[in-house]
PDB file of C-alpha atoms in Angstrom:
ATOM      1  CA  MET A 320       0.203  -0.082   0.235  1.00 39.00           C
ATOM      2  CA  LYS A 321       1.003   2.919  -1.132  1.00 44.00           C
ATOM      3  CA  ASN A 322       2.687   5.634   2.009  1.00 49.00           C
ATOM      4  CA  ASN A 323       1.133   9.067   2.482  1.00 47.00           C
ATOM      5  CA  ARG A 324       3.947  10.610   2.888  1.00 48.00           C
ATOM      6  CA  ASP A 325       4.277   9.670  -0.552  1.00 49.00           C
ATOM      7  CA  ARG A 326       1.329  10.887  -2.431  1.00 52.00           C
ATOM      8  CA  GLN A 327       1.049  13.863  -4.449  1.00 52.00           C
ATOM      9  CA  PRO A 328      -0.265  17.312  -2.326  1.00 58.00           C
ATOM     10  CA  GLN A 329      -4.035  17.785  -2.088  1.00 67.00           C
ATOM     11  CA  ARG A 330      -5.546  21.191  -0.500  1.00 73.00           C
ATOM     12  CA  LEU A 331      -7.563  20.649   1.990  1.00 72.00           C
ATOM     13  CA  VAL A 332      -9.089  24.649   1.303  1.00 74.00           C
ATOM     14  CA  SER A 333      -9.387  25.692  -2.888  1.00 67.00           C
ATOM     15  CA  ARG A 334      -7.822  29.278  -4.056  1.00 67.00           C
ATOM     16  CA  THR A 335     -11.688  29.789  -4.645  1.00 65.00           C
ATOM     17  CA  GLY A 336     -12.539  28.789  -0.904  1.00 64.00           C
ATOM     18  CA  SER A 337     -14.108  25.931  -1.587  1.00 66.00           C
ATOM     19  CA  PHE A 338     -14.111  22.732   1.084  1.00 62.00           C
ATOM     20  CA  THR A 339     -16.084  20.168   0.054  1.00 53.00           C
ATOM     21  CA  LEU A 340     -14.736  19.882  -3.630  1.00 58.00           C
ATOM     22  CA  ASN A 341     -11.591  19.022  -2.153  1.00 61.00           C
ATOM     23  CA  VAL A 342     -12.851  15.516  -0.226  1.00 66.00           C
ATOM     24  CA  VAL A 343     -14.458  12.582  -1.010  1.00 71.00           C
ATOM     25  CA  ARG A 344     -16.882  11.349   1.494  1.00 68.00           C
ATOM     26  CA  LEU A 345     -17.816   7.789   1.580  1.00 72.00           C
ATOM     27  CA  GLY A 346     -20.589   5.916   2.957  1.00 69.00           C
ATOM     28  CA  LEU A 347     -22.664   9.409   3.308  1.00 65.00           C
ATOM     29  CA  PRO A 348     -25.944   9.634   1.493  1.00 66.00           C
ATOM     30  CA  ARG A 349     -25.520  12.195  -1.376  1.00 65.00           C
ATOM     31  CA  LEU A 350     -28.948  14.216  -0.933  1.00 61.00           C
ATOM     32  CA  HIS A 351     -31.483  14.072   2.371  1.00 64.00           C
ATOM     33  CA  PHE A 352     -34.707  15.106   1.619  1.00 62.00           C
ATOM     34  CA  ALA A 353     -34.153  17.498   4.672  1.00 65.00           C
ATOM     35  CA  ASP A 354     -31.479  19.406   2.863  1.00 78.00           C
ATOM     36  CA  LEU A 355     -33.196  20.004  -0.044  1.00 84.00           C
ATOM     37  CA  TYR A 356     -33.121  23.785   0.744  1.00 86.00           C
ATOM     38  CA  HIS A 357     -29.537  23.430   1.402  1.00 85.00           C
ATOM     39  CA  TRP A 358     -28.717  21.980  -1.965  1.00 85.00           C
ATOM     40  CA  LEU A 359     -31.103  23.967  -4.237  1.00 89.00           C
ATOM     41  CA  LEU A 360     -28.729  27.497  -2.903  1.00 88.00           C
ATOM     42  CA  THR A 361     -25.146  25.988  -3.005  1.00 85.00           C
ATOM     43  CA  LEU A 362     -26.504  24.361  -7.011  1.00 88.00           C
ATOM     44  CA  SER A 363     -24.353  26.810  -9.311  1.00 89.00           C
ATOM     45  CA  TRP A 364     -26.073  29.246 -11.426  1.00 91.00           C
ATOM     46  CA  PRO A 365     -25.899  27.369 -14.850  1.00 94.00           C
ATOM     47  CA  ARG A 366     -27.203  23.987 -12.820  1.00 94.00           C
ATOM     48  CA  PHE A 367     -29.952  25.460 -11.549  1.00 94.00           C
ATOM     49  CA  PHE A 368     -31.245  27.269 -14.609  1.00 95.00           C
ATOM     50  CA  ILE A 369     -31.572  23.811 -16.166  1.00 96.00           C
ATOM     51  CA  LEU A 370     -32.903  22.902 -13.099  1.00 95.00           C
ATOM     52  CA  ILE A 371     -36.202  24.749 -13.435  1.00 94.00           C
ATOM     53  CA  TRP A 372     -35.894  25.009 -17.155  1.00 95.00           C
ATOM     54  CA  LEU A 373     -36.761  20.257 -16.828  1.00 96.00           C
ATOM     55  CA  SER A 374     -39.293  21.037 -13.663  1.00 94.00           C
ATOM     56  CA  TYR A 375     -41.056  23.213 -15.650  1.00 94.00           C
ATOM     57  CA  THR A 376     -41.204  21.142 -19.246  1.00 95.00           C
ATOM     58  CA  LEU A 377     -41.659  18.082 -16.902  1.00 96.00           C
ATOM     59  CA  THR A 378     -44.452  19.701 -14.561  1.00 95.00           C
ATOM     60  CA  ASN A 379     -46.362  20.920 -18.432  1.00 95.00           C
ATOM     61  CA  SER A 380     -45.881  17.265 -19.795  1.00 96.00           C
ATOM     62  CA  PHE A 381     -47.254  15.156 -17.090  1.00 96.00           C
ATOM     63  CA  PHE A 382     -50.609  18.253 -17.098  1.00 96.00           C
ATOM     64  CA  ALA A 383     -50.710  17.665 -20.707  1.00 96.00           C
ATOM     65  CA  LEU A 384     -50.645  13.774 -20.423  1.00 96.00           C
ATOM     66  CA  ALA A 385     -53.415  14.389 -17.815  1.00 95.00           C
ATOM     67  CA  TYR A 386     -55.795  16.378 -20.233  1.00 95.00           C
ATOM     68  CA  LEU A 387     -55.220  13.762 -22.934  1.00 95.00           C
ATOM     69  CA  ALA A 388     -56.181  11.223 -20.411  1.00 93.00           C
ATOM     70  CA  GLY A 389     -59.352  13.044 -20.670  1.00 91.00           C
ATOM     71  CA  GLY A 390     -60.083  12.581 -24.512  1.00 91.00           C
ATOM     72  CA  ASP A 391     -61.522  14.995 -25.919  1.00 91.00           C
ATOM     73  CA  CYS A 392     -61.751  17.763 -23.308  1.00 93.00           C
ATOM     74  CA  ILE A 393     -59.987  21.027 -24.486  1.00 94.00           C
ATOM     75  CA  ALA A 394     -62.843  23.431 -26.463  1.00 92.00           C
ATOM     76  CA  ASN A 395     -59.988  24.413 -29.775  1.00 92.00           C
ATOM     77  CA  ALA A 396     -57.523  22.034 -29.297  1.00 92.00           C
ATOM     78  CA  ARG A 397     -57.010  19.049 -31.565  1.00 92.00           C
ATOM     79  CA  PRO A 398     -58.223  15.763 -30.541  1.00 90.00           C
ATOM     80  CA  GLY A 399     -55.251  13.876 -29.137  1.00 91.00           C
ATOM     81  CA  SER A 400     -51.880  16.626 -29.431  1.00 94.00           C
ATOM     82  CA  PHE A 401     -49.759  16.405 -27.050  1.00 95.00           C
ATOM     83  CA  LYS A 402     -48.940  20.045 -28.505  1.00 95.00           C
ATOM     84  CA  ASP A 403     -52.209  21.931 -27.694  1.00 94.00           C
ATOM     85  CA  ALA A 404     -52.309  20.163 -24.830  1.00 95.00           C
ATOM     86  CA  PHE A 405     -48.866  21.246 -22.989  1.00 96.00           C
ATOM     87  CA  TYR A 406     -49.410  24.719 -24.662  1.00 94.00           C
ATOM     88  CA  PHE A 407     -52.655  24.857 -22.999  1.00 94.00           C
ATOM     89  CA  SER A 408     -50.752  23.205 -19.401  1.00 94.00           C
ATOM     90  CA  VAL A 409     -48.398  26.616 -20.077  1.00 93.00           C
ATOM     91  CA  GLN A 410     -51.663  29.133 -20.289  1.00 92.00           C
ATOM     92  CA  THR A 411     -53.156  27.250 -17.312  1.00 92.00           C
ATOM     93  CA  MET A 412     -50.422  27.287 -14.837  1.00 91.00           C
ATOM     94  CA  ALA A 413     -49.033  31.085 -15.733  1.00 87.00           C
ATOM     95  CA  THR A 414     -52.495  32.151 -15.687  1.00 84.00           C
ATOM     96  CA  ILE A 415     -52.170  34.073 -19.489  1.00 86.00           C
ATOM     97  CA  GLY A 416     -55.790  31.963 -20.009  1.00 79.00           C
ATOM     98  CA  TYR A 417     -55.796  33.443 -24.136  1.00 83.00           C
ATOM     99  CA  GLY A 418     -59.287  32.346 -24.366  1.00 81.00           C
ATOM    100  CA  ALA A 419     -58.940  30.199 -27.425  1.00 88.00           C
ATOM    101  CA  MET A 420     -58.326  26.711 -25.874  1.00 92.00           C
ATOM    102  CA  TYR A 421     -60.746  26.555 -22.687  1.00 91.00           C
ATOM    103  CA  PRO A 422     -62.244  23.539 -20.090  1.00 93.00           C
ATOM    104  CA  ARG A 423     -65.052  22.008 -21.803  1.00 92.00           C
ATOM    105  CA  THR A 424     -65.877  19.147 -19.120  1.00 93.00           C
ATOM    106  CA  ASP A 425     -65.734  18.611 -16.032  1.00 94.00           C
ATOM    107  CA  TYR A 426     -62.895  16.321 -15.753  1.00 95.00           C
ATOM    108  CA  ALA A 427     -60.270  19.314 -17.481  1.00 94.00           C
ATOM    109  CA  ASN A 428     -61.793  21.846 -14.983  1.00 94.00           C
ATOM    110  CA  THR A 429     -60.867  19.689 -12.073  1.00 95.00           C
ATOM    111  CA  ILE A 430     -57.236  19.646 -14.087  1.00 95.00           C
ATOM    112  CA  VAL A 431     -57.280  23.028 -14.217  1.00 94.00           C
ATOM    113  CA  CYS A 432     -58.030  23.805 -10.109  1.00 94.00           C
ATOM    114  CA  ILE A 433     -55.088  21.269  -9.132  1.00 94.00           C
ATOM    115  CA  GLN A 434     -52.477  22.457 -11.911  1.00 94.00           C
ATOM    116  CA  ALA A 435     -53.778  26.172 -10.654  1.00 92.00           C
ATOM    117  CA  LEU A 436     -52.645  25.855  -7.097  1.00 92.00           C
ATOM    118  CA  PHE A 437     -49.589  24.191  -7.879  1.00 91.00           C
ATOM    119  CA  GLY A 438     -48.516  26.275 -10.208  1.00 90.00           C
ATOM    120  CA  LEU A 439     -48.971  29.687  -7.234  1.00 91.00           C
ATOM    121  CA  TRP A 440     -46.876  26.905  -5.111  1.00 92.00           C
ATOM    122  CA  GLY A 441     -44.614  26.374  -7.598  1.00 91.00           C
ATOM    123  CA  VAL A 442     -43.892  30.341  -8.336  1.00 90.00           C
ATOM    124  CA  ALA A 443     -43.546  31.464  -5.089  1.00 92.00           C
ATOM    125  CA  MET A 444     -41.389  28.156  -4.778  1.00 92.00           C
ATOM    126  CA  ILE A 445     -38.948  29.195  -6.862  1.00 93.00           C
ATOM    127  CA  THR A 446     -39.417  33.075  -6.651  1.00 93.00           C
ATOM    128  CA  GLY A 447     -38.514  32.441  -2.279  1.00 93.00           C
ATOM    129  CA  LEU A 448     -35.245  30.141  -3.477  1.00 93.00           C
ATOM    130  CA  ALA A 449     -34.101  32.526  -6.621  1.00 92.00           C
ATOM    131  CA  PHE A 450     -34.281  35.804  -4.190  1.00 92.00           C
ATOM    132  CA  ALA A 451     -32.505  33.552  -1.693  1.00 90.00           C
ATOM    133  CA  ARG A 452     -30.214  33.593  -4.125  1.00 90.00           C
ATOM    134  CA  PHE A 453     -29.453  36.690  -4.805  1.00 88.00           C
ATOM    135  CA  SER A 454     -29.762  37.949  -1.175  1.00 85.00           C
ATOM    136  CA  LYS A 455     -27.452  35.526   0.141  1.00 84.00           C
ATOM    137  CA  PRO A 456     -24.014  37.574   2.230  1.00 83.00           C
ATOM    138  CA  THR A 457     -21.147  37.201  -0.363  1.00 84.00           C
ATOM    139  CA  ALA A 458     -17.147  38.700   0.333  1.00 85.00           C
ATOM    140  CA  ARG A 459     -14.842  39.701  -2.863  1.00 87.00           C
ATOM    141  CA  VAL A 460     -11.956  39.343  -0.861  1.00 91.00           C
ATOM    142  CA  ILE A 461      -8.311  38.924  -2.641  1.00 92.00           C
ATOM    143  CA  PHE A 462      -5.215  36.476  -1.118  1.00 94.00           C
ATOM    144  CA  SER A 463      -1.793  36.609  -2.519  1.00 95.00           C
ATOM    145  CA  ARG A 464      -1.043  34.609  -4.323  1.00 94.00           C
ATOM    146  CA  VAL A 465       1.641  33.707  -2.580  1.00 95.00           C
ATOM    147  CA  ALA A 466       2.773  33.484   1.205  1.00 96.00           C
ATOM    148  CA  VAL A 467       6.503  35.202   2.025  1.00 96.00           C
ATOM    149  CA  ILE A 468       9.034  34.773   5.346  1.00 95.00           C
ATOM    150  CA  ALA A 469      11.369  37.087   6.115  1.00 94.00           C
ATOM    151  CA  SER A 470      13.079  39.072   8.846  1.00 93.00           C
ATOM    152  CA  PHE A 471      10.438  41.661  10.244  1.00 92.00           C
ATOM    153  CA  ASN A 472      12.516  43.765  13.446  1.00 91.00           C
ATOM    154  CA  GLY A 473      14.902  40.700  13.604  1.00 90.00           C
ATOM    155  CA  VAL A 474      12.309  38.350  13.215  1.00 93.00           C
ATOM    156  CA  PRO A 475      11.602  35.449  11.037  1.00 95.00           C
ATOM    157  CA  THR A 476       7.748  36.022  10.157  1.00 95.00           C
ATOM    158  CA  LEU A 477       5.525  34.631   7.833  1.00 96.00           C
ATOM    159  CA  MET A 478       3.330  37.060   5.169  1.00 96.00           C
ATOM    160  CA  TYR A 479       0.907  37.454   2.830  1.00 96.00           C
ATOM    161  CA  ARG A 480      -1.896  39.812   2.237  1.00 95.00           C
ATOM    162  CA  THR A 481      -5.587  40.661   1.790  1.00 94.00           C
ATOM    163  CA  ALA A 482      -7.676  42.958   0.123  1.00 92.00           C
ATOM    164  CA  ASN A 483     -11.140  44.314  -0.361  1.00 90.00           C
ATOM    165  CA  GLN A 484     -12.376  44.762  -3.687  1.00 89.00           C
ATOM    166  CA  ARG A 485     -15.371  46.355  -3.945  1.00 86.00           C
ATOM    167  CA  SER A 486     -14.848  49.799  -2.905  1.00 83.00           C
ATOM    168  CA  ASN A 487     -17.764  49.755   0.838  1.00 86.00           C
ATOM    169  CA  GLN A 488     -16.214  48.967   4.078  1.00 88.00           C
ATOM    170  CA  ILE A 489     -16.197  45.306   5.612  1.00 90.00           C
ATOM    171  CA  LEU A 490     -16.495  46.040   9.717  1.00 91.00           C
ATOM    172  CA  GLU A 491     -14.448  44.674  12.072  1.00 91.00           C
ATOM    173  CA  ALA A 492     -12.749  42.015   9.984  1.00 93.00           C
ATOM    174  CA  GLN A 493     -10.661  38.972  11.945  1.00 95.00           C
ATOM    175  CA  GLN A 494      -8.263  36.479  10.027  1.00 96.00           C
ATOM    176  CA  ARG A 495      -7.688  33.365  11.810  1.00 95.00           C
ATOM    177  CA  VAL A 496      -4.232  30.943  10.423  1.00 96.00           C
ATOM    178  CA  THR A 497      -4.031  27.375  10.719  1.00 95.00           C
ATOM    179  CA  LEU A 498      -1.349  25.304   9.667  1.00 95.00           C
ATOM    180  CA  ILE A 499      -1.893  21.578   9.099  1.00 93.00           C
ATOM    181  CA  ARG A 500       0.716  19.155   8.149  1.00 92.00           C
ATOM    182  CA  ASP A 501       1.209  15.304   8.509  1.00 90.00           C
ATOM    183  CA  GLU A 502       2.337  13.880  11.559  1.00 89.00           C
ATOM    184  CA  VAL A 503       3.540  10.490  13.363  1.00 85.00           C
ATOM    185  CA  THR A 504       3.240   9.916  16.774  1.00 81.00           C
ATOM    186  CA  SER A 505       5.502   7.905  18.566  1.00 81.00           C
ATOM    187  CA  GLU A 506       2.982   4.918  18.492  1.00 85.00           C
ATOM    188  CA  GLY A 507       3.095   5.029  14.379  1.00 81.00           C
ATOM    189  CA  ASP A 508      -0.105   6.214  14.274  1.00 85.00           C
ATOM    190  CA  TYR A 509      -0.314   8.788  11.067  1.00 86.00           C
ATOM    191  CA  MET A 510      -2.546  11.868  11.644  1.00 88.00           C
ATOM    192  CA  ARG A 511      -3.293  14.996  10.100  1.00 87.00           C
ATOM    193  CA  ARG A 512      -2.714  17.582  12.368  1.00 90.00           C
ATOM    194  CA  PHE A 513      -3.883  21.710  13.357  1.00 93.00           C
ATOM    195  CA  TYR A 514      -2.219  24.091  14.604  1.00 94.00           C
ATOM    196  CA  ASP A 515      -3.393  27.778  14.975  1.00 94.00           C
ATOM    197  CA  LEU A 516      -0.917  30.648  14.166  1.00 96.00           C
ATOM    198  CA  GLN A 517      -0.579  33.501  16.212  1.00 95.00           C
ATOM    199  CA  LEU A 518      -1.325  36.503  14.628  1.00 95.00           C
ATOM    200  CA  MET A 519       0.506  40.208  14.701  1.00 95.00           C
ATOM    201  CA  ARG A 520      -2.879  41.579  14.619  1.00 93.00           C
ATOM    202  CA  SER A 521      -5.453  39.203  14.083  1.00 93.00           C
ATOM    203  CA  GLN A 522      -8.470  42.174  14.194  1.00 93.00           C
ATOM    204  CA  SER A 523      -8.917  45.717  11.398  1.00 90.00           C
ATOM    205  CA  PRO A 524     -11.766  47.816  12.919  1.00 89.00           C
ATOM    206  CA  ILE A 525     -12.394  48.984   9.034  1.00 85.00           C
ATOM    207  CA  PHE A 526     -10.649  46.728   6.258  1.00 88.00           C
ATOM    208  CA  ALA A 527     -11.013  49.242   3.443  1.00 81.00           C
ATOM    209  CA  LEU A 528      -7.758  49.197   0.998  1.00 82.00           C
ATOM    210  CA  THR A 529      -4.749  46.152   2.296  1.00 89.00           C
ATOM    211  CA  TRP A 530      -4.123  44.516   4.994  1.00 93.00           C
ATOM    212  CA  THR A 531      -0.357  42.422   5.416  1.00 94.00           C
ATOM    213  CA  VAL A 532      -1.436  39.711   7.913  1.00 96.00           C
ATOM    214  CA  MET A 533       2.018  38.704   9.707  1.00 96.00           C
ATOM    215  CA  HIS A 534       2.714  35.787  11.914  1.00 96.00           C
ATOM    216  CA  ALA A 535       6.029  35.196  14.336  1.00 96.00           C
ATOM    217  CA  ILE A 536       8.406  32.753  14.199  1.00 95.00           C
ATOM    218  CA  ASP A 537       9.530  31.902  16.926  1.00 94.00           C
ATOM    219  CA  GLU A 538       9.795  29.732  19.694  1.00 93.00           C
ATOM    220  CA  ASN A 539       5.877  29.669  20.600  1.00 93.00           C
ATOM    221  CA  SER A 540       5.225  28.839  16.696  1.00 94.00           C
ATOM    222  CA  PRO A 541       4.445  25.590  15.217  1.00 94.00           C
ATOM    223  CA  LEU A 542       7.094  26.551  11.866  1.00 94.00           C
ATOM    224  CA  TYR A 543      10.258  27.463  14.584  1.00 93.00           C
ATOM    225  CA  LYS A 544      13.432  26.328  12.745  1.00 91.00           C
ATOM    226  CA  LEU A 545      11.406  24.333   9.590  1.00 92.00           C
ATOM    227  CA  THR A 546      12.484  24.490   6.350  1.00 92.00           C
ATOM    228  CA  ALA A 547      11.207  24.883   3.109  1.00 92.00           C
ATOM    229  CA  LYS A 548      12.012  20.989   2.433  1.00 93.00           C
ATOM    230  CA  ASP A 549      10.665  20.136   5.629  1.00 92.00           C
ATOM    231  CA  LEU A 550       7.147  22.069   4.469  1.00 93.00           C
ATOM    232  CA  VAL A 551       7.544  19.874   1.967  1.00 92.00           C
ATOM    233  CA  GLU A 552       7.561  16.579   3.182  1.00 91.00           C
ATOM    234  CA  GLN A 553       4.907  17.257   5.552  1.00 91.00           C
ATOM    235  CA  GLN A 554       2.804  18.304   2.949  1.00 90.00           C
ATOM    236  CA  ALA A 555       2.051  21.141   4.769  1.00 92.00           C
ATOM    237  CA  GLU A 556      -0.941  23.873   4.056  1.00 93.00           C
ATOM    238  CA  ILE A 557      -1.682  27.285   5.377  1.00 94.00           C
ATOM    239  CA  VAL A 558      -5.372  27.264   5.929  1.00 93.00           C
ATOM    240  CA  VAL A 559      -6.877  31.394   6.348  1.00 94.00           C
ATOM    241  CA  THR A 560     -10.277  32.337   7.120  1.00 94.00           C
ATOM    242  CA  LEU A 561     -11.699  35.730   7.407  1.00 95.00           C
ATOM    243  CA  THR A 562     -15.018  36.883   8.407  1.00 94.00           C
ATOM    244  CA  GLY A 563     -16.306  40.369   8.935  1.00 93.00           C
ATOM    245  CA  LEU A 564     -18.988  42.246   8.489  1.00 92.00           C
ATOM    246  CA  ASP A 565     -19.814  44.209   5.354  1.00 89.00           C
ATOM    247  CA  GLU A 566     -21.206  47.487   6.131  1.00 88.00           C
ATOM    248  CA  THR A 567     -23.304  47.873   2.997  1.00 86.00           C
ATOM    249  CA  VAL A 568     -26.243  44.639   3.905  1.00 84.00           C
ATOM    250  CA  SER A 569     -25.119  44.776   7.395  1.00 86.00           C
ATOM    251  CA  GLN A 570     -24.397  41.034   6.841  1.00 88.00           C
ATOM    252  CA  THR A 571     -21.666  38.174   8.204  1.00 90.00           C
ATOM    253  CA  ILE A 572     -19.317  37.357   5.227  1.00 90.00           C
ATOM    254  CA  HIS A 573     -16.102  35.135   4.708  1.00 90.00           C
ATOM    255  CA  ALA A 574     -13.717  34.375   2.319  1.00 92.00           C
ATOM    256  CA  ARG A 575     -11.174  31.451   2.726  1.00 91.00           C
ATOM    257  CA  HIS A 576      -7.452  30.655   0.838  1.00 92.00           C
ATOM    258  CA  SER A 577      -4.904  28.043   1.845  1.00 92.00           C
ATOM    259  CA  PHE A 578      -1.505  28.203   0.569  1.00 94.00           C
ATOM    260  CA  VAL A 579       0.506  24.971   0.328  1.00 92.00           C
ATOM    261  CA  ALA A 580       4.465  24.409   0.653  1.00 92.00           C
ATOM    262  CA  SER A 581       5.204  25.309  -2.932  1.00 91.00           C
ATOM    263  CA  GLU A 582       3.491  28.695  -2.780  1.00 93.00           C
ATOM    264  CA  VAL A 583       4.814  29.911   0.782  1.00 95.00           C
ATOM    265  CA  LEU A 584       8.667  32.556  -0.595  1.00 95.00           C
ATOM    266  CA  TRP A 585      11.362  31.644   1.761  1.00 94.00           C
ATOM    267  CA  ASP A 586      14.234  35.010   2.086  1.00 92.00           C
ATOM    268  CA  MET A 587      11.415  37.693  -0.048  1.00 93.00           C
ATOM    269  CA  ARG A 588       9.372  40.536   0.688  1.00 93.00           C
ATOM    270  CA  PHE A 589       6.168  42.207  -1.289  1.00 94.00           C
ATOM    271  CA  VAL A 590       6.384  45.092  -3.412  1.00 93.00           C
ATOM    272  CA  ASP A 591       5.161  48.244  -0.869  1.00 91.00           C
ATOM    273  CA  ILE A 592       1.672  48.996  -3.010  1.00 90.00           C
ATOM    274  CA  LEU A 593       0.855  52.295  -1.539  1.00 86.00           C
ATOM    275  CA  LEU A 594       1.774  55.474  -2.427  1.00 85.00           C
ATOM    276  CA  ARG A 595       1.015  59.109  -2.504  1.00 85.00           C
ATOM    277  CA  SER A 596      -0.225  60.865  -5.698  1.00 83.00           C
ATOM    278  CA  PRO A 597       1.223  64.797  -6.633  1.00 86.00           C
ATOM    279  CA  GLU A 598      -2.030  65.876  -4.475  1.00 86.00           C
ATOM    280  CA  GLY A 599      -1.433  64.083  -1.298  1.00 82.00           C
ATOM    281  CA  LYS A 600      -4.364  61.422  -1.480  1.00 84.00           C
ATOM    282  CA  ARG A 601      -3.356  57.180  -0.690  1.00 83.00           C
ATOM    283  CA  VAL A 602      -2.905  55.647  -3.646  1.00 86.00           C
ATOM    284  CA  VAL A 603      -3.221  51.473  -3.520  1.00 87.00           C
ATOM    285  CA  ASP A 604      -1.387  49.921  -6.705  1.00 89.00           C
ATOM    286  CA  TYR A 605      -2.784  46.298  -7.472  1.00 90.00           C
ATOM    287  CA  THR A 606      -1.455  45.837 -10.068  1.00 91.00           C
ATOM    288  CA  ARG A 607       1.412  44.758  -7.728  1.00 92.00           C
ATOM    289  CA  PHE A 608      -0.450  42.787  -6.026  1.00 93.00           C
ATOM    290  CA  HIS A 609       0.791  39.793  -5.904  1.00 94.00           C
ATOM    291  CA  GLU A 610       4.487  40.799  -6.895  1.00 94.00           C
ATOM    292  CA  VAL A 611       7.410  39.962  -5.023  1.00 94.00           C
ATOM    293  CA  LYS A 612      10.952  40.642  -4.013  1.00 93.00           C
ATOM    294  CA  ALA A 613      14.285  39.604  -2.938  1.00 92.00           C
ATOM    295  CA  VAL A 614      15.395  39.946   0.595  1.00 84.00           C
ATOM    296  CA  GLU A 615      18.065  42.417   0.303  1.00 73.00           C
ATOM    297  CA  GLU A 616      20.876  41.524   2.885  1.00 59.00           C
ATOM    298  CA  LYS A 617      22.876  44.309   4.600  1.00 50.00           C
ATOM    299  CA  LEU A 618      26.370  44.837   4.454  1.00 42.00           C
TER     300      LEU A 618
END
């Protein structure tokens, strides 16, 4: 059997902040009926629209067959025509009522009553789902493509950058950083361990521009005395979570990111992107947000 240390490194959190896409779950039901609402909210927009279209088509097809089962029960419709019955079903469900076709028997009127009720319920459900999906708070926070380790005030420090892509502010923003790595216990058991990294500043009352997050690699740090080779061998991953209050919608938002060992650059630092305009205004050059440079050695 292949050793866990020999496998290819896999992210726990993807670059887009997704978690479940990188985890295979075995032994659990794929979808529980009680989680249907949650599944519909997390479904991608293209799949959501396809699902609505399929539901709409299948529902009208079902009622069209029900009308056909009643014989010649629709006035001005061709007997046995599925197309006419389908179009009549669409008009009934949408409460259009052009008047060209109408129910002519008690059987047809009964189906119309059932479909009208079903249509009202379906429209309400789809409208509620669409509104819930549109109103779901999201964050537009970017993270630097890499993290760097360089000296800061004489102490090796892990650093990465974040920025708010929107023009508003994220109030009471908080960040947590976790180191995940492979370990083997004294009993020989393989474990994936989580270690919290203490940050020099984990909170920001107003997160509007950029934020360079720093972790001092001292004696109390899980990264103390580790090298780039050690991080690769341990398949280390640094997971970042950010939460805050969006001032526009007054709702809590969150963002995630991770850095694998190959994305942690040693003896590098970020290029300065805070400038001053001739008028004295503060300028943030986001075109150089991900740029790094080698640390200059002092003579």
